[in-house]
CSV table of C-alpha atoms and ligand atoms in Angstrom, one decimal:
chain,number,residue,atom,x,y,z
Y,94,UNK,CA,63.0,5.9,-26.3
Y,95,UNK,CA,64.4,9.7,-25.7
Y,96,UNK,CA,62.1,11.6,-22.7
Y,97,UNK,CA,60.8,15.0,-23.8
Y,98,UNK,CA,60.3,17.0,-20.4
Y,99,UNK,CA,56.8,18.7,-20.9
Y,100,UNK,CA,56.4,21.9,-18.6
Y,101,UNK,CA,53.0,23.7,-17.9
Y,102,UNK,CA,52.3,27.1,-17.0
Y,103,UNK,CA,48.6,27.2,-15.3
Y,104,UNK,CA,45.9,25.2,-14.1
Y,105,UNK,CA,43.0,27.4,-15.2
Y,106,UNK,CA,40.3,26.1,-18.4
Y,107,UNK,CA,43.5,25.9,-20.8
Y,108,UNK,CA,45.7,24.6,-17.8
Y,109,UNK,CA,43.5,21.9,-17.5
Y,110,UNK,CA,42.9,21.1,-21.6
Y,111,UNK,CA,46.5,21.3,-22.2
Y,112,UNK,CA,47.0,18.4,-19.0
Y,113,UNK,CA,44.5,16.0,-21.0
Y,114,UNK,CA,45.9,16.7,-24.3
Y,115,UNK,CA,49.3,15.9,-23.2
Y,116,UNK,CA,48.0,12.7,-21.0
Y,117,UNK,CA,45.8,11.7,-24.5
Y,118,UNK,CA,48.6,12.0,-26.8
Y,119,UNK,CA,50.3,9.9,-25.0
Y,120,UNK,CA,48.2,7.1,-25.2
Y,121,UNK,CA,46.6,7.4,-28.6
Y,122,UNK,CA,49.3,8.4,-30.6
Y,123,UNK,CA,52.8,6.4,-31.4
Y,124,UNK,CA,54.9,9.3,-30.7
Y,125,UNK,CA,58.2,8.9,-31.8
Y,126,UNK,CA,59.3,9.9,-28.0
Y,127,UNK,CA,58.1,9.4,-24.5
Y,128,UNK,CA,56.5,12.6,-23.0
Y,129,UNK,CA,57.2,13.0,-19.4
Y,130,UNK,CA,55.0,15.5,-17.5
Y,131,UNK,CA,58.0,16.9,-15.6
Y,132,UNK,CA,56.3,20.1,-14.0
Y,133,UNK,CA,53.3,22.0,-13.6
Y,134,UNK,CA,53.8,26.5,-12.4
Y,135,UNK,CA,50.6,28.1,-11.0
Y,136,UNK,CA,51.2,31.7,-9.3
Y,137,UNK,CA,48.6,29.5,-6.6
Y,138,UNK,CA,51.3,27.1,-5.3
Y,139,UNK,CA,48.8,24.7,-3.4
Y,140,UNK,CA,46.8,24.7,-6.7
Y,141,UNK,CA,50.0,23.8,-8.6
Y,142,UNK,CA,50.7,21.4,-6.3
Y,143,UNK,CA,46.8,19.6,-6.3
Y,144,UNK,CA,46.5,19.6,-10.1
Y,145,UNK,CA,50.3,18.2,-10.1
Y,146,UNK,CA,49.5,15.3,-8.6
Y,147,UNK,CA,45.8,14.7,-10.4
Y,148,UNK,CA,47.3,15.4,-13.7
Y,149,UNK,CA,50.4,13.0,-13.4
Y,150,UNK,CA,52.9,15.7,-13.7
Y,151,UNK,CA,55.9,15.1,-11.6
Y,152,UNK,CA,56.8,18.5,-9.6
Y,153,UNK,CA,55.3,21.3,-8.6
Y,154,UNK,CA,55.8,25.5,-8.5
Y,155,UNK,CA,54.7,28.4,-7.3
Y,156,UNK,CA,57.2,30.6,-9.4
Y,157,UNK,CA,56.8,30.2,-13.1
Y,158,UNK,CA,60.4,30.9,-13.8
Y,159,UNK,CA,61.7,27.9,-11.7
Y,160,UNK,CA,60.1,25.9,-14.3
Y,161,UNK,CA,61.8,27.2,-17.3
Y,162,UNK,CA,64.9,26.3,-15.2
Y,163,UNK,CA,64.1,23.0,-14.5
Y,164,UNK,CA,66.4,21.3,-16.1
Y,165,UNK,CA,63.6,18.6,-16.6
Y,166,UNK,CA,61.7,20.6,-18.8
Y,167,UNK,CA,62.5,20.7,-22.9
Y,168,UNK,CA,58.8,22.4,-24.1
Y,169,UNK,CA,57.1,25.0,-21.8
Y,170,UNK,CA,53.4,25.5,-22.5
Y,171,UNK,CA,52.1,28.6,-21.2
Y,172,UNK,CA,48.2,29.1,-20.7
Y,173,UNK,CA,47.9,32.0,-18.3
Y,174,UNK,CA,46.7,35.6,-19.1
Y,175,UNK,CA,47.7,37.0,-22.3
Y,176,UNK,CA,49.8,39.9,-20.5
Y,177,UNK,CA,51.7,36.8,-19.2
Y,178,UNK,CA,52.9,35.0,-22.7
Y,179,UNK,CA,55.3,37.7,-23.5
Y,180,UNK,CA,58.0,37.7,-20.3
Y,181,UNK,CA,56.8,34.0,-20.0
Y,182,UNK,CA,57.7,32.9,-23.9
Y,183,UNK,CA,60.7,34.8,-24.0
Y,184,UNK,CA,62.4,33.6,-20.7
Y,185,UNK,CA,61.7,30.1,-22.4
Y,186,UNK,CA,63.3,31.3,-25.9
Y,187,UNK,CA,66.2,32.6,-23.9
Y,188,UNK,CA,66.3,29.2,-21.9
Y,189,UNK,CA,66.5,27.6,-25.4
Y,190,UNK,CA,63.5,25.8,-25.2
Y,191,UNK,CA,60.7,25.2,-27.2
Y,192,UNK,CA,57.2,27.2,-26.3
Y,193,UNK,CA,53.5,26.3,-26.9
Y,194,UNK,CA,51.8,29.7,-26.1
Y,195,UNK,CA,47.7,30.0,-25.8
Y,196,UNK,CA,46.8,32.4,-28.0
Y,197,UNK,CA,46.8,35.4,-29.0
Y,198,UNK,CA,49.9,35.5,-29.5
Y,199,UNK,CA,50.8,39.0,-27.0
Y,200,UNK,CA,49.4,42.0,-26.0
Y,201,UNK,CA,50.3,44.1,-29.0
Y,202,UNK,CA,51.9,43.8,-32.1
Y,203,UNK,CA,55.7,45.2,-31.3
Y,204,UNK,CA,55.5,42.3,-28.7
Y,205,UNK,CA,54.5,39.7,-31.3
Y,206,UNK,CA,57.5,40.6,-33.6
Y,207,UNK,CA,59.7,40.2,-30.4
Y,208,UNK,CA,58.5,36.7,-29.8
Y,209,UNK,CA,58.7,35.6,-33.7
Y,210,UNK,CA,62.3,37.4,-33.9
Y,211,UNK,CA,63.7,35.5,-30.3
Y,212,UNK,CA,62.2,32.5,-31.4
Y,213,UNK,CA,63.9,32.7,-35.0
Y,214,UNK,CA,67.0,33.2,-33.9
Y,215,UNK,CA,67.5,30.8,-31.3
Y,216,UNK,CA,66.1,28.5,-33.4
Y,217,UNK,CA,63.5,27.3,-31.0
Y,218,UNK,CA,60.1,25.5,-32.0
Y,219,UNK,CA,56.9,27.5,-31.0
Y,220,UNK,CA,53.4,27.0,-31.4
Y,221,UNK,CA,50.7,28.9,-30.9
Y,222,UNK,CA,46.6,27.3,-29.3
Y,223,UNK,CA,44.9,28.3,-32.5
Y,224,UNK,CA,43.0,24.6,-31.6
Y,225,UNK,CA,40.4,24.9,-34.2
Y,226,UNK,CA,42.4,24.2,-37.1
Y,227,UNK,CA,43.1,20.9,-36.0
Y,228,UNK,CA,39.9,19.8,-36.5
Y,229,UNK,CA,40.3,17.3,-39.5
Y,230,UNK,CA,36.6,18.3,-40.7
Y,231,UNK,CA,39.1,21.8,-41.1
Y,232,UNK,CA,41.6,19.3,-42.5
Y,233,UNK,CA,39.0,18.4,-45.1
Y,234,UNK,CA,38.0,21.8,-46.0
Y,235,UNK,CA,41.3,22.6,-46.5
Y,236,UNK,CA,42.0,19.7,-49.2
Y,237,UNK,CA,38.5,20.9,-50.8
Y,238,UNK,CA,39.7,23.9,-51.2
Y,239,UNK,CA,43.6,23.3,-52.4
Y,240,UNK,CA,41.8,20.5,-55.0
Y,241,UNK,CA,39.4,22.7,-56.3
Y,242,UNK,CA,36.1,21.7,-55.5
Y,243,UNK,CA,35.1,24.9,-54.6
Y,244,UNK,CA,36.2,26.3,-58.1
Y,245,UNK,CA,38.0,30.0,-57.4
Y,246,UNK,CA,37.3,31.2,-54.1
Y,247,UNK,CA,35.2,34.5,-54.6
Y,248,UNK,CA,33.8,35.0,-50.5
Y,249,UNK,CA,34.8,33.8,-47.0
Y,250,UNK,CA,31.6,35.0,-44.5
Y,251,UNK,CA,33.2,34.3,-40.8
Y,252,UNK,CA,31.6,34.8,-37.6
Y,253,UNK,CA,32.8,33.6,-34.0
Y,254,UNK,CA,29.8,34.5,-31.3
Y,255,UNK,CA,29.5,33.8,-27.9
Y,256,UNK,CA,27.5,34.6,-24.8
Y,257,UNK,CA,29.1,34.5,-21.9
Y,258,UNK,CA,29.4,38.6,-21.6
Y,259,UNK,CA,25.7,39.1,-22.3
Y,260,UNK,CA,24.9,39.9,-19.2
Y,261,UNK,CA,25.9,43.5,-18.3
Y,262,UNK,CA,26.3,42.5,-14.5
Y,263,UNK,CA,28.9,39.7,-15.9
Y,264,UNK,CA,32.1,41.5,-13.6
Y,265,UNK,CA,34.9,42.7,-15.0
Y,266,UNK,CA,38.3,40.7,-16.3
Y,267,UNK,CA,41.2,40.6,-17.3
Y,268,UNK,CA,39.5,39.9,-20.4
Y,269,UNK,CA,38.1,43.3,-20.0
Y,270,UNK,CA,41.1,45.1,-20.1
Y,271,UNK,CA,43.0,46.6,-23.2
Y,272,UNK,CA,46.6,46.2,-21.5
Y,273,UNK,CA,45.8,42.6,-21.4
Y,274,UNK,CA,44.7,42.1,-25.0
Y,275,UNK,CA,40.8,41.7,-23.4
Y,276,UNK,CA,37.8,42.0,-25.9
Y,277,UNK,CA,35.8,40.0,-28.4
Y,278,UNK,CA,38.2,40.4,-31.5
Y,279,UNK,CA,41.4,39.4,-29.4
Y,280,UNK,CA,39.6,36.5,-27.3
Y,281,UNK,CA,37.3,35.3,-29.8
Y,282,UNK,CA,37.9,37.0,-33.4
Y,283,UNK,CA,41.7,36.6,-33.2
Y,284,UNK,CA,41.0,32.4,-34.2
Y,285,UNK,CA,38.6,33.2,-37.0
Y,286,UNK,CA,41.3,35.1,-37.9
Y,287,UNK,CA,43.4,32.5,-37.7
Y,288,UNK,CA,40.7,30.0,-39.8
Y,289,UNK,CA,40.5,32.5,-42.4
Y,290,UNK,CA,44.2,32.8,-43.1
Y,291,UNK,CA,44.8,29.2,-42.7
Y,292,UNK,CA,42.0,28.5,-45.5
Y,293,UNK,CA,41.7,31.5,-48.2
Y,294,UNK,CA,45.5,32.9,-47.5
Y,295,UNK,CA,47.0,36.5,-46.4
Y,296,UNK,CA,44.7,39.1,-45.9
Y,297,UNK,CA,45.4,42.7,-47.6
Y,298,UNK,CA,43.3,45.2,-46.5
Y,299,UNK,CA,40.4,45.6,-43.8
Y,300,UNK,CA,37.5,48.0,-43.1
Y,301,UNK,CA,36.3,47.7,-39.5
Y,302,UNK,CA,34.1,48.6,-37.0
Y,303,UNK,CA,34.5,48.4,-33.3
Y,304,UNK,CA,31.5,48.5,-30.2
Y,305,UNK,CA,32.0,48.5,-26.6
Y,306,UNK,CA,28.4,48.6,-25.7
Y,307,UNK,CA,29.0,47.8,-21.8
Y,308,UNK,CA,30.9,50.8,-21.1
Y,309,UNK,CA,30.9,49.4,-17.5
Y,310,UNK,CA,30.8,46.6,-15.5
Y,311,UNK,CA,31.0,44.8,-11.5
Y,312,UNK,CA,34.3,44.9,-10.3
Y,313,UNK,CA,33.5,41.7,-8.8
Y,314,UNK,CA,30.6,39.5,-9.4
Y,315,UNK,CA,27.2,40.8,-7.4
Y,316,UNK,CA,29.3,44.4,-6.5
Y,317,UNK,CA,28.0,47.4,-6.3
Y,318,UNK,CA,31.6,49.1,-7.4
Y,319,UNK,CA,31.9,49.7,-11.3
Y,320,UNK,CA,34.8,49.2,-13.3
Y,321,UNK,CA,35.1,51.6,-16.8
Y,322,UNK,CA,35.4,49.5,-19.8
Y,323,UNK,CA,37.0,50.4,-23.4
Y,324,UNK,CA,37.6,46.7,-24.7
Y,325,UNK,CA,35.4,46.1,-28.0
Y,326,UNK,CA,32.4,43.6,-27.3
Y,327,UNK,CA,31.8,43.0,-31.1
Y,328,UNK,CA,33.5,43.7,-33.9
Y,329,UNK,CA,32.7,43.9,-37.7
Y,330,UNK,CA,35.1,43.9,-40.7
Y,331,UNK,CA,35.2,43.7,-44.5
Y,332,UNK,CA,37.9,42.1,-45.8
Y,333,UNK,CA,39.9,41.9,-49.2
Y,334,UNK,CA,42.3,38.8,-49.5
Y,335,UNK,CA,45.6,38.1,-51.4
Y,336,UNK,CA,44.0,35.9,-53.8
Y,337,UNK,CA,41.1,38.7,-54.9
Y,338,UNK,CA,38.7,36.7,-52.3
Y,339,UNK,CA,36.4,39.3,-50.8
Y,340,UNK,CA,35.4,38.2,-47.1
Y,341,UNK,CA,33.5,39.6,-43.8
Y,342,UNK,CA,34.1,38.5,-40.2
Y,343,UNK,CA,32.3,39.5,-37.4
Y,344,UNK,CA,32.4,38.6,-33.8
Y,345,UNK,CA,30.8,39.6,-30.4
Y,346,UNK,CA,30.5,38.2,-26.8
Y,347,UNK,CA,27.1,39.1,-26.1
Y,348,UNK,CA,25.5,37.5,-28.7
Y,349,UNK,CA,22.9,35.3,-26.7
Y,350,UNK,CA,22.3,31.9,-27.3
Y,351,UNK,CA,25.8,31.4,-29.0
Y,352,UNK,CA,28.1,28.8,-27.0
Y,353,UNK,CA,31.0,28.7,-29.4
Y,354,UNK,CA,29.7,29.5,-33.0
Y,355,UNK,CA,33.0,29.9,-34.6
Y,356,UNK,CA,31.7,29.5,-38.0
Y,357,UNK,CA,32.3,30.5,-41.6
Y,358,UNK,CA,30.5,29.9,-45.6
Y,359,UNK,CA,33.1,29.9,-47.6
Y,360,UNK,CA,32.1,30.3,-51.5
Y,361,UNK,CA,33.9,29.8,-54.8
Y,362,UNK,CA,33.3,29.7,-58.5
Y,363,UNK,CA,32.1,25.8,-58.1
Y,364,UNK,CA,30.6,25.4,-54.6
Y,365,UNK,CA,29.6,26.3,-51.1
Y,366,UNK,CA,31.2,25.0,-47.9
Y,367,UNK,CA,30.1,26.0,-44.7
Y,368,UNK,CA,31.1,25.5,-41.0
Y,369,UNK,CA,29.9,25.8,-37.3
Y,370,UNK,CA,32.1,24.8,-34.5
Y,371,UNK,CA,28.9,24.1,-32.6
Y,372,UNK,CA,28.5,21.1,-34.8
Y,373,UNK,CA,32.3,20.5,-35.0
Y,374,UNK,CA,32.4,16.9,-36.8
Y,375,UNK,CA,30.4,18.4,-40.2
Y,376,UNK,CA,30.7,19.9,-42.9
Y,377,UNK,CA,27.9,21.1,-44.9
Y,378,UNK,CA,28.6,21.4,-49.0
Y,379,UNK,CA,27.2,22.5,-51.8
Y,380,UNK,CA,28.4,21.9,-55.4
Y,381,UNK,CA,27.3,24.3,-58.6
Y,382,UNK,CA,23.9,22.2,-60.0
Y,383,UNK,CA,23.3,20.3,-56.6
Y,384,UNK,CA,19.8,21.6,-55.1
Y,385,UNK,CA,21.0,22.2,-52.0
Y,386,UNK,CA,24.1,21.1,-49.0
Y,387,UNK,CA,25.2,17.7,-48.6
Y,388,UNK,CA,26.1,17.0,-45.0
Y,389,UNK,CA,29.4,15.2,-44.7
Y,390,UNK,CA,30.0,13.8,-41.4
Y,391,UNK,CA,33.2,13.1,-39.7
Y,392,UNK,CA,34.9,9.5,-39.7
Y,393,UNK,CA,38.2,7.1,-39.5
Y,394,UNK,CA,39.2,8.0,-43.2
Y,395,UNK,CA,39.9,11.5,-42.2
Y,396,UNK,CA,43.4,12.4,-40.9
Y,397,UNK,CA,43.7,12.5,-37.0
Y,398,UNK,CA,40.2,11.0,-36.2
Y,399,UNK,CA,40.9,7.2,-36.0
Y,400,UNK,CA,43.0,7.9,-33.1
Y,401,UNK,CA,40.0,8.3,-31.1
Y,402,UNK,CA,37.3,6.2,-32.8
Y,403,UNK,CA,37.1,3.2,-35.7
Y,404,UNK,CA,33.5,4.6,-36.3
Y,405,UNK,CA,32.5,7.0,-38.1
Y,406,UNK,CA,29.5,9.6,-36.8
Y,407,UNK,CA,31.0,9.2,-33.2
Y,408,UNK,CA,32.1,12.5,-33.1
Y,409,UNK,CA,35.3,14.4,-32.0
Y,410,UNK,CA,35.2,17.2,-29.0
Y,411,UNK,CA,36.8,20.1,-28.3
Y,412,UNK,CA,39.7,18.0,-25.9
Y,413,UNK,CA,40.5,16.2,-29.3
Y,414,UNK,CA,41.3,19.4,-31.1
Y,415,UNK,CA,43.9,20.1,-28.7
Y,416,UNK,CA,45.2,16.6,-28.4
Y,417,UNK,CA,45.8,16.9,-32.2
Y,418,UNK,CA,47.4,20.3,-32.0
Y,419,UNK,CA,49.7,18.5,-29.0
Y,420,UNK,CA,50.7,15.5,-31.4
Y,421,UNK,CA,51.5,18.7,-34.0
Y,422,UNK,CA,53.8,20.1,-31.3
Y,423,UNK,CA,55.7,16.9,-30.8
Y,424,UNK,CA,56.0,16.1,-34.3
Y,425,UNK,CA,57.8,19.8,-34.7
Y,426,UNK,CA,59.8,19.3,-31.5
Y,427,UNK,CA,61.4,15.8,-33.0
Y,428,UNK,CA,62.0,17.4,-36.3
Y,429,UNK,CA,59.1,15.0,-38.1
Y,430,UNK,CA,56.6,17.5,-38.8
Y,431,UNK,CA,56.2,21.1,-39.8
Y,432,UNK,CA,52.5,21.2,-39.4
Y,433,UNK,CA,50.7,24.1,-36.9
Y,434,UNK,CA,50.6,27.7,-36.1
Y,435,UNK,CA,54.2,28.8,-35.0
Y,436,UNK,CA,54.9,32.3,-33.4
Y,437,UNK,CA,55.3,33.8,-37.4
Y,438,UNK,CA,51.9,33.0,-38.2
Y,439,UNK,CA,50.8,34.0,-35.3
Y,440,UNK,CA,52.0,37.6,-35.9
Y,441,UNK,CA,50.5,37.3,-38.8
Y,442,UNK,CA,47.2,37.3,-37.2
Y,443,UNK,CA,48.2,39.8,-34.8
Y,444,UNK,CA,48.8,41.6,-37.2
Y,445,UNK,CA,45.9,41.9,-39.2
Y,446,UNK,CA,44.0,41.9,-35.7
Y,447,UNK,CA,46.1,45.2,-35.8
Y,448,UNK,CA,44.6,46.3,-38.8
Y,449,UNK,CA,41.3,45.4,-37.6
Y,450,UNK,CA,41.5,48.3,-34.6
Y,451,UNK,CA,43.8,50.7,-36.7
Y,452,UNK,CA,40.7,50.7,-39.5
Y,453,UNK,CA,38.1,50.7,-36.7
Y,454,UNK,CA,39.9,53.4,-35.2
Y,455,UNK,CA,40.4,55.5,-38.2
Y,456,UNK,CA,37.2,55.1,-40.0
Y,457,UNK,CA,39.4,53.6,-43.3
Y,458,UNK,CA,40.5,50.9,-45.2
Y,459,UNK,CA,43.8,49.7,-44.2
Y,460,UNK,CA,46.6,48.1,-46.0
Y,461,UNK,CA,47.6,45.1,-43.4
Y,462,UNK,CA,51.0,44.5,-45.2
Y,463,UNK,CA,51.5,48.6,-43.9
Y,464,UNK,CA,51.6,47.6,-40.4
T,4,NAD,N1,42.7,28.0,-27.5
T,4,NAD,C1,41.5,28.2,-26.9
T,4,NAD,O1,40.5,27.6,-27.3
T,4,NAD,C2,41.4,29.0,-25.6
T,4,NAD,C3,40.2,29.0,-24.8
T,4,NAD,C4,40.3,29.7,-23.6
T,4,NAD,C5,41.4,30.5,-23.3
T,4,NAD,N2,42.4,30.5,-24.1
T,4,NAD,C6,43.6,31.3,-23.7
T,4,NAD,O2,44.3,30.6,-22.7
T,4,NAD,C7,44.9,31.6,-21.8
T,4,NAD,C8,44.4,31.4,-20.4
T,4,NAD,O3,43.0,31.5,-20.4
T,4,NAD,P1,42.1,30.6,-19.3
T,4,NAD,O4,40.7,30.8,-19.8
T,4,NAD,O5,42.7,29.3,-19.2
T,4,NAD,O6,42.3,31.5,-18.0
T,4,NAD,P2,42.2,31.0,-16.5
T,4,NAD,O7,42.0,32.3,-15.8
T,4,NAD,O8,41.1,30.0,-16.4
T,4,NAD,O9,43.6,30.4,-16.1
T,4,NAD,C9,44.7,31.2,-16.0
T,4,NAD,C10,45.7,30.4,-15.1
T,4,NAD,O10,46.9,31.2,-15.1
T,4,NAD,C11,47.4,31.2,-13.7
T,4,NAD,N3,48.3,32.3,-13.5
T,4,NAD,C12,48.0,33.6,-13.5
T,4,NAD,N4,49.1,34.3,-13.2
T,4,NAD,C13,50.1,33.5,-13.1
T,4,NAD,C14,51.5,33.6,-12.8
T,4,NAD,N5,52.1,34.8,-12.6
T,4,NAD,N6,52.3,32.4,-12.7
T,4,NAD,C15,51.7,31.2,-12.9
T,4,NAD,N7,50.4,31.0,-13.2
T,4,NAD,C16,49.6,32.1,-13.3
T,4,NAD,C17,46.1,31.3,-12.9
T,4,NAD,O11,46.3,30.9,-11.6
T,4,NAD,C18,45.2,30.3,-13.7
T,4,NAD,O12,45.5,28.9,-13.3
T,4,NAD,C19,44.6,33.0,-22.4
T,4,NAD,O13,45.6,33.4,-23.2
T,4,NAD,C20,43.3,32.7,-23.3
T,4,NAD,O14,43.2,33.6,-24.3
T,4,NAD,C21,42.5,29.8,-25.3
């Protein structure tokens, strides 16, 4: 069977989830070649070299560019700082090799349409770590939808909250930084984005609004020192799709209580389905006359799930997502599959994302296709 050379770039919380999905496709899936976990880059070269040897990949960097010149490596997955994904994915395209880039996409939209043009014309596969779409509860909503349970689809209400900036004394970030794509709508918002594209289609135009509301924060954790912040901590936008949906989505990092509540109620002319990441293997439903939602729960029958489990109501985690989204990947590197986000659709979000802070910024509606 033909080696693929798999190449990661980073060891941090994505680092780390990209290692096990590549280890877990491996062994669930019958991939139609063997992955070989050729090398591992962190800018931390002892680091590179520890997580190397725990994850099973076979050499170690310090310089992330020596990687895309291994000549071991055939797919280069990059999961450091957004700032990063830009000189990173394009040294890769230029290397002719195929690039699985965490999302977003890049720091602003001119470098998005770089990326999508390098990768088009040198014909290389990308992917983008928009995870949750992987989901096949997701899957299921998705068929619901194209089959027409849900009638015409009139409303898509979004939301993706979490906590972990409630805190004002929670220090500063690269997360917290504009240059670096920081904020609640890039980190968080930009993959309900992503969800509502993927299940009501192209978004036209977009109203927003846009709240730093911790115009400061610790330049380390417990320091005294302050660092001036301007990324948004929640966002809130109207928004009018190509198919004459209507839809909100808001989202916001201080919103306690919240873990990961990418969520959405997604209404039509026949029924109601709604969503919460939180409780990631259901899906609540609702069909015109019914009384009130039937809970449908995740099992074998579904694409993707018997992988992991025979039994139904066992439950996927967040790991599987991106084991599925890896088995996507490899599928589109062989030439057997065309599922996944790619580097156009991920402009795509970037670019309503765009539209989101242009409409914010300007107090208007704005016409995404303008951008
Ligand atoms: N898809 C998802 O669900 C999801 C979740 C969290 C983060 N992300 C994305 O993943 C990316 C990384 O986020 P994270 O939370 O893993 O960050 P992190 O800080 O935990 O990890 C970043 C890693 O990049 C490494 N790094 C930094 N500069 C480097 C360089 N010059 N060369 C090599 N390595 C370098 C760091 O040492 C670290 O290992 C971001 O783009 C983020 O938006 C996606």
């Amino acid at each position: 069977m033909r080696e693929l050379g798999i190449g990661l770039i980073g060891t941090g919380f994505m680092g780390r989830a990209h290692a096990l999905a590549f280890n877990n496709a491996r062994a669930v899936f019958e991939l139609p070649v063997h992955l070989k976990l050729a090398a591992l880059a962190d800018a931390d070269t002892e680091r590179a070299q520890r997580c190397a040897t725990a994850w099973g990949f076979a050499q170690a960097h310090g310089d992330w560019q020596a990687l895309i010149d291994d000549p071991a490596v055939d797919v280069v997955a990059i999961t450091t700082p957004n700032h990063l994904h830009f000189p990173m994915a394009m040294a890769a395209i230029a290397a002719g090799k195929a690039v699985y880039c965490e999302k977003p996409l890049a720091v602003s939209l001119e470098q998005a349409d770089a990326m999508r043009q390098a990768a088009r014309k040198a014909g290389v596969v990308t992917r983008v770590g928009y995870n949750y779409q992987h989901n096949p509860m997701i899957g299921l909503a998705r068929q619901l939808i194209a089959e027409g349970d849900l009638g015409d689809i009139i409303s898509f209400q979004g939301e993706f909250s979490e906590d972990f900036m409630a805190d004002p004394a929670s220090p500063w970030s690269w997360r917290c930084e504009v240059g670096h794509a920081g904020g609640a709508l890039a980190d968080l918002g930009s993959h309900l984005l992503a969800m509502a594209r993927y299940l009501v289609g192209d978004v036209t135009g977009v109203c927003a609004d846009t709240q730093t509301v911790h115009a400061q924060r610790p330049a380390v954790n417990g320091s005294a020192e302050q660092k001036a912040i301007a990324v948004d901590d929640q966002v809130h936008a109207l928004l009018r799709f190509a198919n004459g949906a209507r839809g909100t989505v808001s989202s916001s990092w201080l919103k306690h209580g919240y873990k990961n509540h990418l969520s959405f109620e997604i209404s039509g002319t026949k029924g109601t389905l709604a969503f919460d990441q939180e409780r990631l293997n259901e899906l609540r439903l609702c069909r015109a006359g019914q009384d009130g939602f039937q809970r449908l729960l995740a099992g074998p029958a579904l694409p993707g799930y018997a992988a992991f489990s025979p039994a139904a109501g066992h439950q996927l985690g967040y790991n599987e997502l991106k084991t599925l989204e890896v088995q996507e990947l490899i599928m589109a590197v062989t030439g057997q599959g065309a599922d996944g986000t790619d580097f156009e659709a991920a402009w795509e979000v970037e670019r309503l994302a765009t539209a989101i802070r242009v409409a914010a910024q300007e107090e208007r509606w704005v016409n995404v296709n303008s951008l």
